[in-house]
Amino acid sequence: MAAPLIQRLGLEKKYAGVVDGVRQLIALPDPAGEILGRRRLDDDFVLTRIAVPIGVLGIVFESRPDALVQIATLCLKSGNAAILKGGSEASRTNAALFDAIDAALREDPALAGALHLAETRAEIQSLLALDDLVDLIIPRGSNELVRDIKDATRIPVMGHADGICHVFVDAGADVAMAARITRDAKTQYPAVCNAAETLLVHEAIAPRFLPAAALALRDAGVELRGDAATRALIEAAPCSDADWDTEYLDLVLAIKVVAGFDEAVEFINAHGSHHTDTIVTADAAAAESFLSRVDSATVLWNASTRFADGFRFGMGAEVGISTNRVHARGPVGLDGLVTYKYQVRGSGQVVADYESGARSYRYEELPT
Amino acid sequence: MAAPLIQRLGLEKKYAGVVDGVRQLIALPDPAGEILGRRRLDDDFVLTRIAVPIGVLGIVFESRPDALVQIATLCLKSGNAAILKGGSEASRTNAALFDAIDAALREDPALAGALHLAETRAEIQSLLALDDLVDLIIPRGSNELVRDIKDATRIPVMGHADGICHVFVDAGADVAMAARITRDAKTQYPAVCNAAETLLVHEAIAPRFLPAAALALRDAGVELRGDAATRALIEAAPCSDADWDTEYLDLVLAIKVVAGFDEAVEFINAHGSHHTDTIVTADAAAAESFLSRVDSATVLWNASTRFADGFRFGMGAEVGISTNRVHARGPVGLDGLVTYKYQVRGSGQVVADYESGARSYRYEELPT
């Protein structure tokens, strides 16, 4: 194994942070049991929508030794049972952490066996066939992993595909702000999904903005790749078409000069991964149009893409970031691990009475 | 074609109701664009969660000529594009209705082509492969249709499987109320998913309840099937194990005497389809336990299962009833056809400033 991977697998330095994360999670309100709505249907006849655990989750996650603890405690906090499968490089650490959690669960008969650890890929394949028993699969990992899992199962998958995120510097941008946001979005943590991969620059501002941005980016060690218009203004390697669809996850940035606002929006919707995109501009009308028309889970105005994160959004805990369009989209907090049920409390009501006109509904929203 | 099917395919008698349904839908608030939450992250830095259309829907529906209009208008009201495929028995009616709607859409460039009509099964198979373009499949039809579609696609499926619904008459039930609710749940419209298929009776009340219930049910033309304990109390055909897992959709009711509350809850969770189940009892503690422990989309106390319906729940419009556990569960209103996005309006914020401690978050919930 390469030295950086071995280093990443170590738990000792992360341990205090892991424990702190568990304590923070405990302090959050329980997502299951929350009353989401109440409506009177008629006298002595009330409809309640209440949050409940989804049921049994299957979670496949990356080789980070802190991931098992985080995921296990998120499942328990939300009242779900789960089968967990971590990356094989951390298998012994995962087994030791799991055993400690499992032993604690077995002290309470209601919790004993709520979590299971899968140790082989074959077990995951078996799991994916159990669509009558498993309610949701959450794969954390590569786009390929997510696609392979979707192909192999009828179970709903809450997946996080590529993060091809854009910074668009509009004609009306403050040049210094745009350079600062671009640098943060690209370099603050380049290996993660909400880091920027592509910079789009309005041609009206490119001659002023690009030289300043190039200075800031090169200073941070970023390799620049550009289209012809970009390379006419700054030094950069040539871009191929494939660059527009690539998630570098590294200190590389593709740059394109666009003829106008519409071209930028269309380019992002065509080449982005509907994850996170930002516009830098002083023009409020252009910003609002961008926030409305760019079809991504998170859209920002005058802020770095790196803010697209459950903790930074103030959710208290993060399950992951979803590029799904249904159930949960964007940064997913604990409420992404619950569903709801309808409870109706009546006093003998039958539908025939309402169909015949003997009774009629008297709807009224009630406080939760 | 059988005469009842031909009769069901007729549109003339339903036409006024169809038009009325469209007018009611128009009067409802638009689900897309609703502000679902606002949170200040810091000064001049606000997070907004806003409802947006899901995107492109694929909807496969049954041979009811009124279904096309209802589904097309639900898609338009929620801002979605859709590909519609109706039952082949109604194909000419569907084509005529679709042409009328399509012609109206083409008067507005923003709406032209928002809906498409698929006419063959082969087109549906092609559609299911387009997971990069189609965002949600909604099959309305048999359990087999839903399973076949889930097997053939990576696209999320909002499906409605069997409706095997139970009435449980607990020891503490009012006998007359229990008989009235059982009769309504079974006979008010037996061909639909929220009609009851199985009656569970606590052994302590069975000798008093079953003779009264049998009278009311036979009077309504219901064929009774029962386990040995039931047949010791009333006349009924014998039940096989298969009956407990069968959705009759007809005037047939399977009856079982249970030894107690726990057996009833466990039986429902094992043999039901997690759709809709009701308890009849005067014992509030038993009722609350039932509402909590029965793992179904809709659970009722002292009311008929037939109330599990979007219109009766006061949603104004119904997309269908979902036995999914994620995205939308139970009766689905217009809000089941929207998702959300996060919009962030900043003033130059970068993550590095918050990581370094130069700035810190000042979370505050804001009114929507």
XYZ file of C-alpha atoms in Angstrom, chain B residues 13-330:
318
model
C -70.411 9.801 -18.667
C -67.155 10.704 -16.955
C -66.426 13.817 -19.015
C -68.009 16.412 -16.723
C -66.156 14.889 -13.763
C -62.865 14.997 -15.671
C -63.301 18.688 -16.480
C -64.298 19.398 -12.891
C -61.125 17.631 -11.689
C -58.962 19.844 -13.917
C -60.665 22.987 -12.568
C -60.056 21.827 -8.982
C -56.402 21.158 -9.760
C -55.955 24.634 -11.247
C -57.278 26.139 -7.997
C -54.654 24.388 -5.834
C -51.407 26.214 -4.958
C -48.470 25.425 -7.249
C -46.208 22.913 -5.497
C -43.040 24.043 -7.317
C -41.544 27.307 -6.077
C -42.705 26.848 -2.503
C -40.052 27.969 0.023
C -39.559 24.957 2.313
C -37.052 26.528 4.677
C -34.686 29.480 5.152
C -31.659 29.657 7.418
C -29.152 32.438 7.935
C -25.634 30.950 7.838
C -23.893 34.234 8.634
C -24.300 37.938 7.866
C -25.405 38.404 4.232
C -25.311 34.642 3.772
C -28.673 32.839 3.544
C -29.579 29.243 2.699
C -33.002 28.585 1.106
C -34.618 25.220 0.391
C -37.068 25.629 -2.470
C -39.386 23.075 -4.110
C -38.669 22.452 -7.799
C -40.102 20.014 -10.357
C -38.469 16.583 -10.403
C -37.786 16.896 -14.140
C -38.887 14.249 -16.628
C -41.352 11.619 -15.446
C -42.297 8.352 -17.137
C -45.823 7.307 -16.183
C -47.423 4.009 -17.136
C -51.114 3.847 -16.292
C -54.183 1.693 -16.461
C -56.957 1.624 -19.085
C -59.163 4.352 -17.663
C -59.836 7.089 -20.194
C -60.035 9.700 -17.434
C -56.529 8.716 -16.198
C -54.654 10.405 -19.058
C -56.182 13.814 -18.365
C -55.672 13.495 -14.628
C -52.019 12.439 -14.957
C -51.156 14.958 -17.683
C -52.568 17.853 -15.668
C -50.833 16.718 -12.448
C -47.503 16.728 -14.338
C -48.146 20.191 -15.785
C -49.337 21.642 -12.460
C -46.118 20.473 -10.792
C -43.912 21.777 -13.630
C -42.693 18.396 -14.853
C -42.246 17.092 -18.365
C -43.548 13.556 -18.863
C -43.807 10.617 -21.182
C -47.203 8.957 -20.755
C -48.174 5.399 -21.647
C -51.779 4.337 -21.106
C -53.423 0.939 -21.351
C -53.724 -0.331 -24.918
C -57.486 -0.908 -24.574
C -57.948 2.878 -24.395
C -55.298 3.777 -26.970
C -57.541 5.702 -29.357
C -59.238 7.659 -26.579
C -55.800 8.390 -25.111
C -54.489 9.563 -28.497
C -57.453 11.904 -28.974
C -57.181 13.343 -25.454
C -53.417 13.706 -25.786
C -53.728 15.537 -29.120
C -56.097 18.043 -27.540
C -53.742 18.682 -24.609
C -50.670 18.800 -26.855
C -52.301 21.356 -29.168
C -53.011 23.590 -26.167
C -49.419 23.262 -24.923
C -48.060 24.244 -28.327
C -49.717 27.668 -27.988
C -47.030 28.497 -25.378
C -43.384 28.038 -26.468
C -42.364 27.294 -22.859
C -44.800 24.373 -22.699
C -44.677 22.993 -26.255
C -43.576 19.366 -26.181
C -43.630 19.103 -22.382
C -45.716 15.937 -22.682
C -45.240 12.964 -24.969
C -47.418 9.940 -25.567
C -45.791 6.517 -25.882
C -47.928 4.036 -27.716
C -46.077 0.717 -27.546
C -44.457 -1.453 -24.901
C -41.186 -1.296 -26.836
C -41.124 2.470 -26.311
C -41.388 1.907 -22.552
C -38.426 -0.477 -22.648
C -36.373 2.210 -24.437
C -37.507 4.779 -21.893
C -36.357 2.624 -18.964
C -32.791 2.668 -20.341
C -32.602 6.487 -20.288
C -31.517 6.920 -16.683
C -29.517 10.022 -17.605
C -32.641 11.745 -18.960
C -35.656 10.368 -17.087
C -35.849 11.112 -13.368
C -38.732 9.036 -12.015
C -40.942 6.217 -13.266
C -44.467 5.930 -11.881
C -46.142 2.659 -12.831
C -49.825 2.476 -11.938
C -50.980 -1.099 -12.287
C -50.282 -4.582 -11.068
C -47.589 -5.701 -8.671
C -46.017 -7.627 -11.586
C -45.830 -4.472 -13.709
C -44.037 -2.651 -10.886
C -41.534 -5.495 -10.331
C -40.836 -5.881 -14.058
C -40.147 -2.173 -14.346
C -37.857 -2.129 -11.282
C -35.896 -5.037 -12.773
C -35.410 -3.237 -16.062
C -34.191 0.197 -14.957
C -31.759 2.229 -12.854
C -34.339 5.038 -12.703
C -36.109 5.428 -9.322
C -39.596 3.898 -9.361
C -42.479 5.260 -7.277
C -44.608 2.186 -7.195
C -47.701 0.908 -5.619
C -47.594 -2.809 -4.964
C -50.362 -4.973 -3.486
C -52.945 -3.619 -1.109
C -53.414 -6.401 1.426
C -55.156 -4.394 4.148
C -56.343 -5.622 7.547
C -59.092 -4.792 9.982
C -58.146 -5.884 13.515
C -61.016 -6.074 15.995
C -59.371 -5.928 19.413
C -60.798 -7.309 22.668
C -61.998 -3.848 23.664
C -63.913 -3.014 20.472
C -67.463 -1.720 20.267
C -69.087 -4.601 18.391
C -71.490 -2.493 16.328
C -68.724 -0.036 15.325
C -66.404 -2.901 14.410
C -69.042 -4.526 12.193
C -69.784 -1.195 10.476
C -66.085 -0.480 9.832
C -65.430 -4.034 8.606
C -68.347 -3.838 6.191
C -67.242 -0.449 4.849
C -63.585 -1.512 4.512
C -64.574 -4.654 2.598
C -67.593 -3.631 0.553
C -67.682 0.120 -0.049
C -65.461 -0.413 -3.148
C -63.888 -3.873 -3.094
C -61.842 -3.542 -6.316
C -59.398 -0.959 -4.939
C -56.127 -1.236 -3.068
C -57.325 0.251 0.242
C -60.206 -2.225 0.623
C -59.703 -4.790 3.415
C -58.777 -8.358 2.506
C -58.261 -9.882 5.952
C -60.167 -9.553 9.220
C -58.337 -10.391 12.453
C -60.450 -10.886 15.580
C -59.240 -11.072 19.179
C -60.388 -14.397 20.647
C -61.945 -12.642 23.662
C -64.448 -10.789 21.466
C -64.839 -13.310 18.629
C -67.923 -15.105 20.057
C -69.797 -11.789 20.321
C -68.407 -10.037 17.244
C -68.199 -12.674 14.534
C -71.915 -13.623 14.344
C -72.893 -9.932 14.093
C -70.180 -9.228 11.511
C -71.062 -12.305 9.452
C -74.657 -11.117 9.211
C -73.636 -7.645 8.015
C -71.074 -9.002 5.533
C -73.276 -11.707 4.039
C -76.020 -9.115 3.659
C -73.557 -7.175 1.475
C -72.774 -10.282 -0.602
C -69.347 -11.073 0.883
C -67.975 -14.605 0.674
C -66.395 -15.490 4.034
C -63.319 -17.696 4.466
C -62.046 -18.527 7.919
C -59.549 -20.442 10.012
C -60.755 -23.280 12.290
C -61.522 -20.982 15.218
C -63.631 -18.748 12.979
C -65.525 -21.698 11.525
C -66.310 -22.893 15.045
C -68.282 -19.638 15.498
C -69.746 -18.829 12.080
C -70.301 -20.479 8.729
C -67.344 -19.877 6.417
C -65.294 -21.673 3.770
C -61.926 -22.968 5.012
C -58.865 -20.732 4.565
C -55.569 -21.941 3.127
C -52.250 -20.267 3.991
C -52.331 -18.619 0.571
C -55.420 -16.635 1.575
C -53.419 -14.594 4.094
C -51.214 -13.295 1.268
C -53.910 -12.725 -1.348
C -55.348 -9.437 -2.562
C -58.852 -10.546 -3.601
C -60.003 -7.157 -4.955
C -63.437 -8.756 -4.734
C -66.246 -9.508 -2.268
C -64.198 -12.148 -0.422
C -62.882 -11.784 3.136
C -60.391 -14.011 4.965
C -60.995 -14.185 8.738
C -58.600 -15.275 11.497
C -59.065 -15.421 15.248
C -55.897 -14.315 17.071
C -54.872 -15.061 20.645
C -54.004 -11.452 21.388
C -52.828 -8.016 20.338
C -49.190 -8.984 19.703
C -50.167 -11.828 17.397
C -52.316 -9.426 15.374
C -49.496 -6.881 14.977
C -46.981 -9.549 14.010
C -49.417 -11.131 11.556
C -50.095 -7.806 9.844
C -46.407 -6.964 9.560
C -45.695 -10.442 8.128
C -48.657 -10.879 5.751
C -49.760 -7.330 4.942
C -48.344 -5.208 2.150
C -47.445 -2.238 4.404
C -50.277 -0.294 2.762
C -53.215 0.397 5.143
C -54.424 -1.305 8.312
C -56.920 -0.384 11.012
C -57.642 -1.339 14.609
C -61.099 -1.120 16.173
C -60.902 -0.768 19.936
C -62.016 1.415 22.814
C -58.603 0.845 24.459
C -56.522 3.952 23.710
C -53.259 2.360 24.849
C -53.740 -0.608 22.514
C -54.653 1.752 19.681
C -51.517 3.886 20.154
C -49.382 0.751 20.252
C -50.988 -0.426 16.993
C -50.449 2.976 15.309
C -46.809 2.837 16.321
C -45.935 -0.822 15.721
C -47.837 -1.672 12.535
C -45.365 -0.883 9.781
C -47.744 0.404 7.130
C -48.012 3.652 5.171
C -51.408 4.392 6.726
C -52.563 3.075 10.099
C -56.003 3.905 11.494
C -57.872 3.647 14.765
C -61.658 3.251 14.674
C -61.990 4.192 11.008
C -62.287 2.348 7.710
C -59.197 1.517 5.620
C -60.996 3.134 2.670
C -60.059 6.592 3.989
C -56.428 6.051 2.865
C -56.779 8.306 -0.178
C -55.321 11.657 -1.184
C -58.669 13.368 -1.672
C -60.121 12.081 1.619
C -56.924 13.123 3.393
C -57.550 16.652 2.110
C -54.598 16.812 -0.315
C -56.788 18.191 -3.094
C -55.274 15.953 -5.769
C -53.886 12.431 -5.742
C -50.938 11.166 -7.758
C -51.447 7.632 -6.426
C -50.759 5.595 -3.321
C -47.134 4.614 -2.722
C -45.929 1.561 -0.851
C -42.367 2.824 -1.298
C -40.602 3.793 1.891
C -38.568 6.629 0.402
C -39.542 9.921 -1.289
C -43.327 9.586 -0.878
C -45.296 7.050 1.163
C -49.016 6.369 1.372
